[in-house]
Short mmCIF file of N, CA and C in Angstrom, two decimals:
data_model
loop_
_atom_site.label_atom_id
_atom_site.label_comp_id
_atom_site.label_asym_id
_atom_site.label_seq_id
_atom_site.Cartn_x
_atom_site.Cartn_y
_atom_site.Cartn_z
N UNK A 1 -89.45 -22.59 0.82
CA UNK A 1 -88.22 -23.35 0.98
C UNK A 1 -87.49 -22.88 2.23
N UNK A 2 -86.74 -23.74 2.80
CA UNK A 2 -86.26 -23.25 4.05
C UNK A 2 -84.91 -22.16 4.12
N UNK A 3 -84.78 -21.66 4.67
CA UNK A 3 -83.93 -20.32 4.64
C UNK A 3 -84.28 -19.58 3.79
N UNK A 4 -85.53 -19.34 2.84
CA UNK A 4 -85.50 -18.33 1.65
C UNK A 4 -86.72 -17.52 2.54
N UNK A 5 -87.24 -15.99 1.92
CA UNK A 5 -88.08 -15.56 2.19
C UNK A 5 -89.36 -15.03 0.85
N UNK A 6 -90.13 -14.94 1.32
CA UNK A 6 -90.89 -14.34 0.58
C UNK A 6 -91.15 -12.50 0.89
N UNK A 7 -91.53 -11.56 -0.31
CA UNK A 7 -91.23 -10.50 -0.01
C UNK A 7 -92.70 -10.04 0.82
N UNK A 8 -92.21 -9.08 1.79
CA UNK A 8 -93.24 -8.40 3.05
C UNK A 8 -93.08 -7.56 2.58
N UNK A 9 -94.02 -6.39 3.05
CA UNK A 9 -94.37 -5.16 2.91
C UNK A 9 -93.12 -4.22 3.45
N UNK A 10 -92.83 -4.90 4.88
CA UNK A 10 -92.26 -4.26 5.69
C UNK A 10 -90.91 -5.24 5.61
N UNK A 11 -89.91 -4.31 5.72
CA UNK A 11 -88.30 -5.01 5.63
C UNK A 11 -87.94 -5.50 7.09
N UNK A 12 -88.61 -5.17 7.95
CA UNK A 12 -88.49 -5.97 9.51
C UNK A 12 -88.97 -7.25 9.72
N UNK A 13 -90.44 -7.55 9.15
CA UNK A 13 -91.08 -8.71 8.89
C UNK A 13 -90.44 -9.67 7.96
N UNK A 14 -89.40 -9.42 6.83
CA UNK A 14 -88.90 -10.01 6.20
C UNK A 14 -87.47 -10.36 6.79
N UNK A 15 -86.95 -9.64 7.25
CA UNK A 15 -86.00 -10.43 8.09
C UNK A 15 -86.43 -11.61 9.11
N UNK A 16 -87.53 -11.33 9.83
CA UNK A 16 -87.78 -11.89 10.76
C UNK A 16 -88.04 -13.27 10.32
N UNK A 17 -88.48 -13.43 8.88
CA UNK A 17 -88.69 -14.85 8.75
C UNK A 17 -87.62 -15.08 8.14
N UNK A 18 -86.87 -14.41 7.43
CA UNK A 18 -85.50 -15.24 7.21
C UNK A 18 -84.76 -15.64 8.49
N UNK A 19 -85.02 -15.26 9.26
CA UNK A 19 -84.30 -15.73 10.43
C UNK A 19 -84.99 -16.89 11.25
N UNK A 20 -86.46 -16.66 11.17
CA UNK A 20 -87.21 -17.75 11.40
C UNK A 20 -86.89 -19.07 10.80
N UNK A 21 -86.76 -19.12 9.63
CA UNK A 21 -86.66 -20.16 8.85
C UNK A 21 -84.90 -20.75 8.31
N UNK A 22 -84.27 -19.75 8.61
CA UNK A 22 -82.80 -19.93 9.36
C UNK A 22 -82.81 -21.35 10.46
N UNK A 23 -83.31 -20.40 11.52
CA UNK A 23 -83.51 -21.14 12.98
C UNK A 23 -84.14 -22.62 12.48
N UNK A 24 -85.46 -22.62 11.72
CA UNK A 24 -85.58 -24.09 11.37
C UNK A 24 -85.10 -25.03 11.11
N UNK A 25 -84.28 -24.30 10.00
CA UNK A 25 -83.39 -25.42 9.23
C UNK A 25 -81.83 -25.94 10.19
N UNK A 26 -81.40 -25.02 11.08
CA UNK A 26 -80.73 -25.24 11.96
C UNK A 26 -81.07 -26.28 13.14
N UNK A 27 -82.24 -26.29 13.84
CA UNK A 27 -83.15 -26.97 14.63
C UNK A 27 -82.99 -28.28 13.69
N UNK A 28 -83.53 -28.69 12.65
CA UNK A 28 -83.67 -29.95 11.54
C UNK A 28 -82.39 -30.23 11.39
N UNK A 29 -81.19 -29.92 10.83
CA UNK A 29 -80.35 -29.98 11.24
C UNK A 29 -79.57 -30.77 12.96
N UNK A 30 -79.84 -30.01 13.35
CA UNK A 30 -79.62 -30.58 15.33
C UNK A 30 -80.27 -31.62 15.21
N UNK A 31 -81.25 -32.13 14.99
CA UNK A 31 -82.28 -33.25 15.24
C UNK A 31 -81.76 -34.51 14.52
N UNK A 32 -81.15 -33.82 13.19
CA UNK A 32 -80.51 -35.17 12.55
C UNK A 32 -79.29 -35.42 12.88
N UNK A 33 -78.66 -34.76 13.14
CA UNK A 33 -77.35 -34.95 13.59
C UNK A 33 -77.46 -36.21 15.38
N UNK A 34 -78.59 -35.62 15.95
CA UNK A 34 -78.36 -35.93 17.65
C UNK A 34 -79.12 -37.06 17.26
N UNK A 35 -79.95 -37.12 16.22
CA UNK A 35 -80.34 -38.80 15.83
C UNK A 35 -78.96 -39.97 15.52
N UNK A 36 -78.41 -38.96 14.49
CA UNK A 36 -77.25 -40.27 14.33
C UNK A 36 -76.06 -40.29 15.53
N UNK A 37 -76.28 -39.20 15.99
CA UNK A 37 -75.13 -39.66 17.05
C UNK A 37 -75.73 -40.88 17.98
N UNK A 38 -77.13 -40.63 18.28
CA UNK A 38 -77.72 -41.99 19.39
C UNK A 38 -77.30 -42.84 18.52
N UNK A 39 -77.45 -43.19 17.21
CA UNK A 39 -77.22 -44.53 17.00
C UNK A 39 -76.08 -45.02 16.47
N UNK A 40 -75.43 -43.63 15.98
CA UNK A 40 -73.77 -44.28 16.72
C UNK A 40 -73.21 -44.92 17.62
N UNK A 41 -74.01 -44.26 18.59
CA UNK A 41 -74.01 -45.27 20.16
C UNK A 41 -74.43 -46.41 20.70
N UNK A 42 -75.42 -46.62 20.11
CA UNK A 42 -75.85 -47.64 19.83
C UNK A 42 -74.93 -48.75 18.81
N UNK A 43 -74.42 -48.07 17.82
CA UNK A 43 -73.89 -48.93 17.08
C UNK A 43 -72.24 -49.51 17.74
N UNK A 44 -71.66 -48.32 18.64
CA UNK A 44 -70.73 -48.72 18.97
C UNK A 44 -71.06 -49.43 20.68
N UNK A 45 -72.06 -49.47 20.68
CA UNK A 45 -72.15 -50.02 21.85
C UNK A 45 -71.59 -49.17 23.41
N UNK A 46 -71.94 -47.72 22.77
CA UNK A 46 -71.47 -46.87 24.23
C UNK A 46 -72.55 -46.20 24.96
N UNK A 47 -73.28 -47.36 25.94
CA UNK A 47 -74.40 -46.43 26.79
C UNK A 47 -74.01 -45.58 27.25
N UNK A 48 -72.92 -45.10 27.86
CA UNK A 48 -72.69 -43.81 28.25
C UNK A 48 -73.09 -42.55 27.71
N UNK A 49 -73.21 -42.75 26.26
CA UNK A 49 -73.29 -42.13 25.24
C UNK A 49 -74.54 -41.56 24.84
N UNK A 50 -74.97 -42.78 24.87
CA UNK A 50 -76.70 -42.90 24.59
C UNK A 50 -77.42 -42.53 26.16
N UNK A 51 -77.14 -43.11 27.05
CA UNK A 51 -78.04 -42.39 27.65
C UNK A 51 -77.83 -41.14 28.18
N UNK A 52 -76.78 -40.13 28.19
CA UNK A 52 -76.69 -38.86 28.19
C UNK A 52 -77.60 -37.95 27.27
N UNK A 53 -77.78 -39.10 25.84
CA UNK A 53 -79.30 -38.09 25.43
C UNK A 53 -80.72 -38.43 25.23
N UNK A 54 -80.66 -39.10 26.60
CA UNK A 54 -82.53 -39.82 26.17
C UNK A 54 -82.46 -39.34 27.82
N UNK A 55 -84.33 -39.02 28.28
CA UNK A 55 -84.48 -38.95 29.21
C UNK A 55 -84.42 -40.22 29.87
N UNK A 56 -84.23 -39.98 31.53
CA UNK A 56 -84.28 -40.95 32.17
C UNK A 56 -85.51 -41.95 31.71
N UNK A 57 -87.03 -40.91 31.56
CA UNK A 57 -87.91 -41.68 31.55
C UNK A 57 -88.60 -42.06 30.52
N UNK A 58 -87.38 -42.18 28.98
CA UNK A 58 -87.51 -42.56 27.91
C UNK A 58 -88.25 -43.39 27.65
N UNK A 59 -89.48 -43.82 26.80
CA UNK A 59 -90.12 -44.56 26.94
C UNK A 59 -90.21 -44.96 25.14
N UNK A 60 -90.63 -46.66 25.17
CA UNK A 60 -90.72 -47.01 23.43
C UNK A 60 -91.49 -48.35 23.22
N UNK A 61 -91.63 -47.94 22.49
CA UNK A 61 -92.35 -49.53 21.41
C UNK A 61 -91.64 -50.09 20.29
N UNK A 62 -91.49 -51.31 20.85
CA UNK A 62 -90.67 -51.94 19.69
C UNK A 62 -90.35 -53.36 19.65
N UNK A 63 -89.79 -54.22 18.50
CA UNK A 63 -90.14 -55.76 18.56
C UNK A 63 -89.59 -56.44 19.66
N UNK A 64 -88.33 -55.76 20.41
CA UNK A 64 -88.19 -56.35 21.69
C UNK A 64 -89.18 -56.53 22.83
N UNK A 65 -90.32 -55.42 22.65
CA UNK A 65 -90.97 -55.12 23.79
C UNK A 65 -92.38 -56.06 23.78
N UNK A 66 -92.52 -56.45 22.28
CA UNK A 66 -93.52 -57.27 21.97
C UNK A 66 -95.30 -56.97 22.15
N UNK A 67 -94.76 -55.31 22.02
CA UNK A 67 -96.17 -54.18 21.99
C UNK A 67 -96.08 -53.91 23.50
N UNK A 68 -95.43 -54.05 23.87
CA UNK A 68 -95.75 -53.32 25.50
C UNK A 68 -94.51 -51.82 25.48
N UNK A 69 -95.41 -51.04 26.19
CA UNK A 69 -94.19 -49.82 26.60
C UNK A 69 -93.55 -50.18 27.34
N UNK A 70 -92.64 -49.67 27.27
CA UNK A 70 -91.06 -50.01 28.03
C UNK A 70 -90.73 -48.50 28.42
N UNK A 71 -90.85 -48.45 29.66
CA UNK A 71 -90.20 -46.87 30.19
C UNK A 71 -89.36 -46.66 30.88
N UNK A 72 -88.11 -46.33 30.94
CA UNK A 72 -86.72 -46.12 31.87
C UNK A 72 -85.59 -46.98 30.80
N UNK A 73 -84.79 -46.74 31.51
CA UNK A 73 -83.36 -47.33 30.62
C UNK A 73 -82.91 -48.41 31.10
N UNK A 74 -83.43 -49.20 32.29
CA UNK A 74 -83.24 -50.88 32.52
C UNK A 74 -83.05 -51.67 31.05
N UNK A 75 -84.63 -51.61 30.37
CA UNK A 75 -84.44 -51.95 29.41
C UNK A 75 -83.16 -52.64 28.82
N UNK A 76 -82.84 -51.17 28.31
CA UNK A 76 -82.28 -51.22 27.31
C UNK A 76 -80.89 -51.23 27.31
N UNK A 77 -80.58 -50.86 28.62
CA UNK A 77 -79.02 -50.90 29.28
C UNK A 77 -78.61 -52.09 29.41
N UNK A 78 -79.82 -53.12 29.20
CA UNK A 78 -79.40 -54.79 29.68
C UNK A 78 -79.13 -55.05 28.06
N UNK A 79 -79.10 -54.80 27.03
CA UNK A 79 -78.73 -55.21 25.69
C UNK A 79 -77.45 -54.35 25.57
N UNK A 80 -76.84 -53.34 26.21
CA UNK A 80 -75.48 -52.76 26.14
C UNK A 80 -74.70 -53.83 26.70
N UNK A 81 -75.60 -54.60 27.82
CA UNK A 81 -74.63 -55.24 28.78
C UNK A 81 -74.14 -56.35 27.95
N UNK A 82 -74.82 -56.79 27.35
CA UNK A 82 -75.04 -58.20 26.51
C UNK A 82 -73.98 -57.66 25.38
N UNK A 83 -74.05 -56.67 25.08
CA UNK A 83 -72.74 -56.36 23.82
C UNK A 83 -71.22 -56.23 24.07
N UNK A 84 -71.18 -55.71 25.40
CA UNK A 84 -70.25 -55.33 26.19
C UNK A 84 -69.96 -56.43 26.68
N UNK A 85 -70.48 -57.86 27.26
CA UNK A 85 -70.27 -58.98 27.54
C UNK A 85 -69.60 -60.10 26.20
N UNK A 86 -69.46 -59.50 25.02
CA UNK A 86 -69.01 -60.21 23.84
C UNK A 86 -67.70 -59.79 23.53
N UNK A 87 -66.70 -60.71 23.79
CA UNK A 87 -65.31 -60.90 23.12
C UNK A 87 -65.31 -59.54 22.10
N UNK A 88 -64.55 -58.65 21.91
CA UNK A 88 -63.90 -58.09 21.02
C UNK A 88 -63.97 -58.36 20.21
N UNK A 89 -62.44 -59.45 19.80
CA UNK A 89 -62.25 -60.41 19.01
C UNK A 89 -63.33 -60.53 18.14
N UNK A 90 -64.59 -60.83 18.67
CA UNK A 90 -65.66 -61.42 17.44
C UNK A 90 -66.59 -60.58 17.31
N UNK A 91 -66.03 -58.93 17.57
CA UNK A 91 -67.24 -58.22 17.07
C UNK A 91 -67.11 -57.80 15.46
N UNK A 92 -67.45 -57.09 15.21
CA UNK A 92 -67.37 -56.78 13.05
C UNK A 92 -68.09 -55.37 14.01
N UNK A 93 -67.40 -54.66 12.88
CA UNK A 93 -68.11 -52.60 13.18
C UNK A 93 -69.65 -52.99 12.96
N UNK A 94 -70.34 -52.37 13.56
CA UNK A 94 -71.86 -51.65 13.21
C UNK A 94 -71.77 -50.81 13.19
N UNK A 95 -73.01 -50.72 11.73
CA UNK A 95 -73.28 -49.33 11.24
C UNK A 95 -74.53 -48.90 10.91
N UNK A 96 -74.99 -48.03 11.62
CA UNK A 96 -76.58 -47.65 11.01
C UNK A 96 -76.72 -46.42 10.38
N UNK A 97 -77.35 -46.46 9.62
CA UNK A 97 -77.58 -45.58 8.35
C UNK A 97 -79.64 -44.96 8.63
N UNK A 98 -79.67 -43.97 8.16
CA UNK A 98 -81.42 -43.17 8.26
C UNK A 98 -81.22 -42.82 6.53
N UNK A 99 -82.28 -43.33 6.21
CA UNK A 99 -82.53 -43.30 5.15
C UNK A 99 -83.91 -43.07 5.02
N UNK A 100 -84.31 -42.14 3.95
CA UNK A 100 -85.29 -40.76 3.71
C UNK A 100 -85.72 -40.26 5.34
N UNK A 101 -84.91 -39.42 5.76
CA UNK A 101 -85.44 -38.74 7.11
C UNK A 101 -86.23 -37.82 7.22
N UNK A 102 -86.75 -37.74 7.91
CA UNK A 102 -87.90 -36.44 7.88
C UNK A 102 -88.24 -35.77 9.36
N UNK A 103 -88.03 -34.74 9.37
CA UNK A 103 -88.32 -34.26 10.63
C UNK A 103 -89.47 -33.01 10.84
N UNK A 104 -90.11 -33.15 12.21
CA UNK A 104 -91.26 -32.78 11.70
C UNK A 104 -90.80 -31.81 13.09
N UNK A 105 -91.02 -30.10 13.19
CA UNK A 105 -90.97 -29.37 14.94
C UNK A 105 -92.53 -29.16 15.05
N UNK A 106 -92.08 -29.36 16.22
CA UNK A 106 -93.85 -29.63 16.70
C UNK A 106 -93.17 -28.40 17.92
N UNK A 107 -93.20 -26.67 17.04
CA UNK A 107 -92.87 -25.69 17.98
C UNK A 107 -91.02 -25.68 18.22
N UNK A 108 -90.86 -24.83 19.28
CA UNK A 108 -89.52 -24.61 19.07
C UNK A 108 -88.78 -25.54 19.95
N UNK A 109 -90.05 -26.68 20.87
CA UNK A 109 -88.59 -27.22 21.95
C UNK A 109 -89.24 -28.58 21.80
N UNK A 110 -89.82 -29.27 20.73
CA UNK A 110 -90.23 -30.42 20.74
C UNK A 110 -90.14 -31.00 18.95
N UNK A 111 -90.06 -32.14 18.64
CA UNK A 111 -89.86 -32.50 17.11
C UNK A 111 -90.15 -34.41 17.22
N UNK A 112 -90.65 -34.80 16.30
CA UNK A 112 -90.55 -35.97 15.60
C UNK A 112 -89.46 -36.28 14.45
N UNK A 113 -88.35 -37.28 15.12
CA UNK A 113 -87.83 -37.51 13.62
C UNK A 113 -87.28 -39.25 13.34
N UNK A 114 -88.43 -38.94 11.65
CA UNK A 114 -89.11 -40.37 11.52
C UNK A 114 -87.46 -41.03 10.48
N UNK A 115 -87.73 -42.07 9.58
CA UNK A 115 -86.66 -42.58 9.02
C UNK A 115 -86.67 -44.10 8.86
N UNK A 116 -85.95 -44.71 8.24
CA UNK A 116 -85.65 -46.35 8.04
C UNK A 116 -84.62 -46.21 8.37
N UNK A 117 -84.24 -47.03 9.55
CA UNK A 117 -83.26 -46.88 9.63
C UNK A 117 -82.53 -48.80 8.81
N UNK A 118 -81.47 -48.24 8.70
CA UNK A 118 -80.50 -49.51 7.95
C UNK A 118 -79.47 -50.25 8.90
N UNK A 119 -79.23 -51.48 9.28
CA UNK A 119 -78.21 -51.46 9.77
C UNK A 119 -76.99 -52.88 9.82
N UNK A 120 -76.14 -52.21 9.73
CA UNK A 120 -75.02 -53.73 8.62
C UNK A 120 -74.38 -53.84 9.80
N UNK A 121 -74.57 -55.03 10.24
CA UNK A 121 -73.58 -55.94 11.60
C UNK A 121 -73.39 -57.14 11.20
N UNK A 122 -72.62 -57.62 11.67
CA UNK A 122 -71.69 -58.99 11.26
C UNK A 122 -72.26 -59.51 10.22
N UNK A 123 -72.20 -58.75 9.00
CA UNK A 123 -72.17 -59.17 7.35
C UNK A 123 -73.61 -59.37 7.56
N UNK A 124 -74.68 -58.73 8.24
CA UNK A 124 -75.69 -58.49 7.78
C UNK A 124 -76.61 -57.38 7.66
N UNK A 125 -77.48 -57.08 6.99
CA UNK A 125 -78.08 -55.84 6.91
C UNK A 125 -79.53 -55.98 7.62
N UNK A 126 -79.91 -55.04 7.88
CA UNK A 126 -81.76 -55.42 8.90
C UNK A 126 -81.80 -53.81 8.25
N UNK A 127 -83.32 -53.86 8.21
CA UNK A 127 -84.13 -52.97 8.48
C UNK A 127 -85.45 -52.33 9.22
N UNK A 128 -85.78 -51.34 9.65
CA UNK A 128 -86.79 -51.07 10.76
C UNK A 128 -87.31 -49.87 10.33
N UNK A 129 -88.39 -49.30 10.75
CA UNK A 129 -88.88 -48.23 10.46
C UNK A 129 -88.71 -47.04 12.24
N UNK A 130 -88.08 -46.24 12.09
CA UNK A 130 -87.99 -45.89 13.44
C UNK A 130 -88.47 -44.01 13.48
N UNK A 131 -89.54 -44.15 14.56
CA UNK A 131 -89.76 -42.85 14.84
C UNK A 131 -88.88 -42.46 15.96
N UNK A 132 -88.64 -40.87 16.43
CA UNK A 132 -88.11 -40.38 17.51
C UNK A 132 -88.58 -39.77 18.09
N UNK A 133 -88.52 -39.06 19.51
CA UNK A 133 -89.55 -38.05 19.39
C UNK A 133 -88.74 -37.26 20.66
N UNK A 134 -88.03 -35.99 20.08
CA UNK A 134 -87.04 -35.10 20.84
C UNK A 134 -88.08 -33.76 21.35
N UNK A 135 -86.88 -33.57 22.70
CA UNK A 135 -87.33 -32.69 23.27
C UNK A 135 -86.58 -31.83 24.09
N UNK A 136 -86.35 -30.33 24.44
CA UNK A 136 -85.33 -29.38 25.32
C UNK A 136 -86.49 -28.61 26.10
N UNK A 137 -85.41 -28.27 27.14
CA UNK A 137 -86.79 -27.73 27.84
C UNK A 137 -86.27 -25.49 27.45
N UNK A 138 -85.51 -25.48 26.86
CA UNK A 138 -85.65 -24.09 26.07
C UNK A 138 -84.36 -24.20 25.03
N UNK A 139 -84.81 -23.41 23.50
CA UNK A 139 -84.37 -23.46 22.48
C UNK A 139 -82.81 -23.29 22.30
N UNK A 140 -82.61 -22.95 23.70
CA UNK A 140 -80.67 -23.15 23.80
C UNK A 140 -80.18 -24.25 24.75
N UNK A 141 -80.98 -24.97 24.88
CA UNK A 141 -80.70 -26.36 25.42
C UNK A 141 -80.57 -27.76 24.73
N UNK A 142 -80.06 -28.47 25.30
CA UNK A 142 -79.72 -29.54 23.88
C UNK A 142 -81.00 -30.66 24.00
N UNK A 143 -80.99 -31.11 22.73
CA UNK A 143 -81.88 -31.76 22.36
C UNK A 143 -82.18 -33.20 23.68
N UNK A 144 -83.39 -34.09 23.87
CA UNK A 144 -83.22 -35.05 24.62
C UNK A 144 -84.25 -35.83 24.05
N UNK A 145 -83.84 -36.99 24.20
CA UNK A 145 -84.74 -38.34 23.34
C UNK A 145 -85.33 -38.79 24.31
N UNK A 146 -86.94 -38.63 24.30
CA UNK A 146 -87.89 -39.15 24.88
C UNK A 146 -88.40 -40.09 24.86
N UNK A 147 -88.73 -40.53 23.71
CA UNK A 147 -89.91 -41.58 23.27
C UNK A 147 -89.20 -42.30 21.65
N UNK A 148 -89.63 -43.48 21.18
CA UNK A 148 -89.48 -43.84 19.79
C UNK A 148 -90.46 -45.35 19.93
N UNK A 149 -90.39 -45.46 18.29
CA UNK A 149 -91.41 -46.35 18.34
C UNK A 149 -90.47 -47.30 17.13
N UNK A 150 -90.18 -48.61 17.28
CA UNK A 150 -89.32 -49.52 15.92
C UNK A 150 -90.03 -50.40 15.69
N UNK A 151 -90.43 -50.64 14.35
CA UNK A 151 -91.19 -51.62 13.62
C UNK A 151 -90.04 -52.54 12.61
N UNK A 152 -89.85 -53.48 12.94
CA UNK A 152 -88.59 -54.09 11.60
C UNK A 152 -89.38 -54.35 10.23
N UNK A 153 -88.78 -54.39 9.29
CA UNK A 153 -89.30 -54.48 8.36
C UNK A 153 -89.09 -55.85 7.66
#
């Protein structure tokens, strides 16, 4: 289980993985959190936001793209524009929700984190299946969104 240890021989080795597995659950933690903040951003419609944590050369698959990769933030900056181009007046809040999340570290500066995501905009709900796939370039650096892949459901 995460943060618990099992007993070592040696009381140095047993710290070390409580602290190991500390650090995990902290890392899993970060990952879900910097997930919902992107799609907070998304939901509120603040690229500024969003692309401060995806690399420039973010790349994805998804029903917009119609199976083709899509790499850079042209993309996707042209559907901010399109939100940002809509009256106020007639927007309704969005909200997206991750529902059963799972995150997988692939090591200490790279992770997958998978999920359904949910999402209720103008009195309707959609669903998608969305992978992520984060990355820092050292373990005291902040997380950065590379890659994802959205399937609607």
């Amino acid at each position: 289980a995460q943060g618990s240890t099992t007993r070592a021989d040696d009381g140095g080795r047993e710290v070390a993985l409580e602290i190991a597995c500390t650090a995990m659950a902290m890392s899993e933690k970060e990952l879900l959190a910097a997930t919902q903040k992107l799609l907070d951003a998304i939901g509120a419609g603040n690229y500024a936001s969003y692309s401060s944590m995806c690399a420039a050369d973010c790349t994805s698959f998804e029903p917009e793209t119609q199976g083709h990769l899509v790499a850079g933030a042209a993309f996707h900056k042209h559907f901010f524009d399109l939100d940002a181009a809509t009256p106020s007046s007639s927007k309704l809040p969005t909200q997206n929700i991750m529902a059963s999340p799972h995150v997988r570290l692939l090591g200490d500066n790279a992770a997958v984190v998978s999920y359904v995501r949910i999402t209720q905009r103008d009195g309707q709900v959609s669903t998608a299946q969305e992978t992520r796939v984060w990355h820092r370039a050292a373990p005291s650096a902040p997380w950065q969104h590379v890659h994802f892949h959205r399937s609607s459901l």
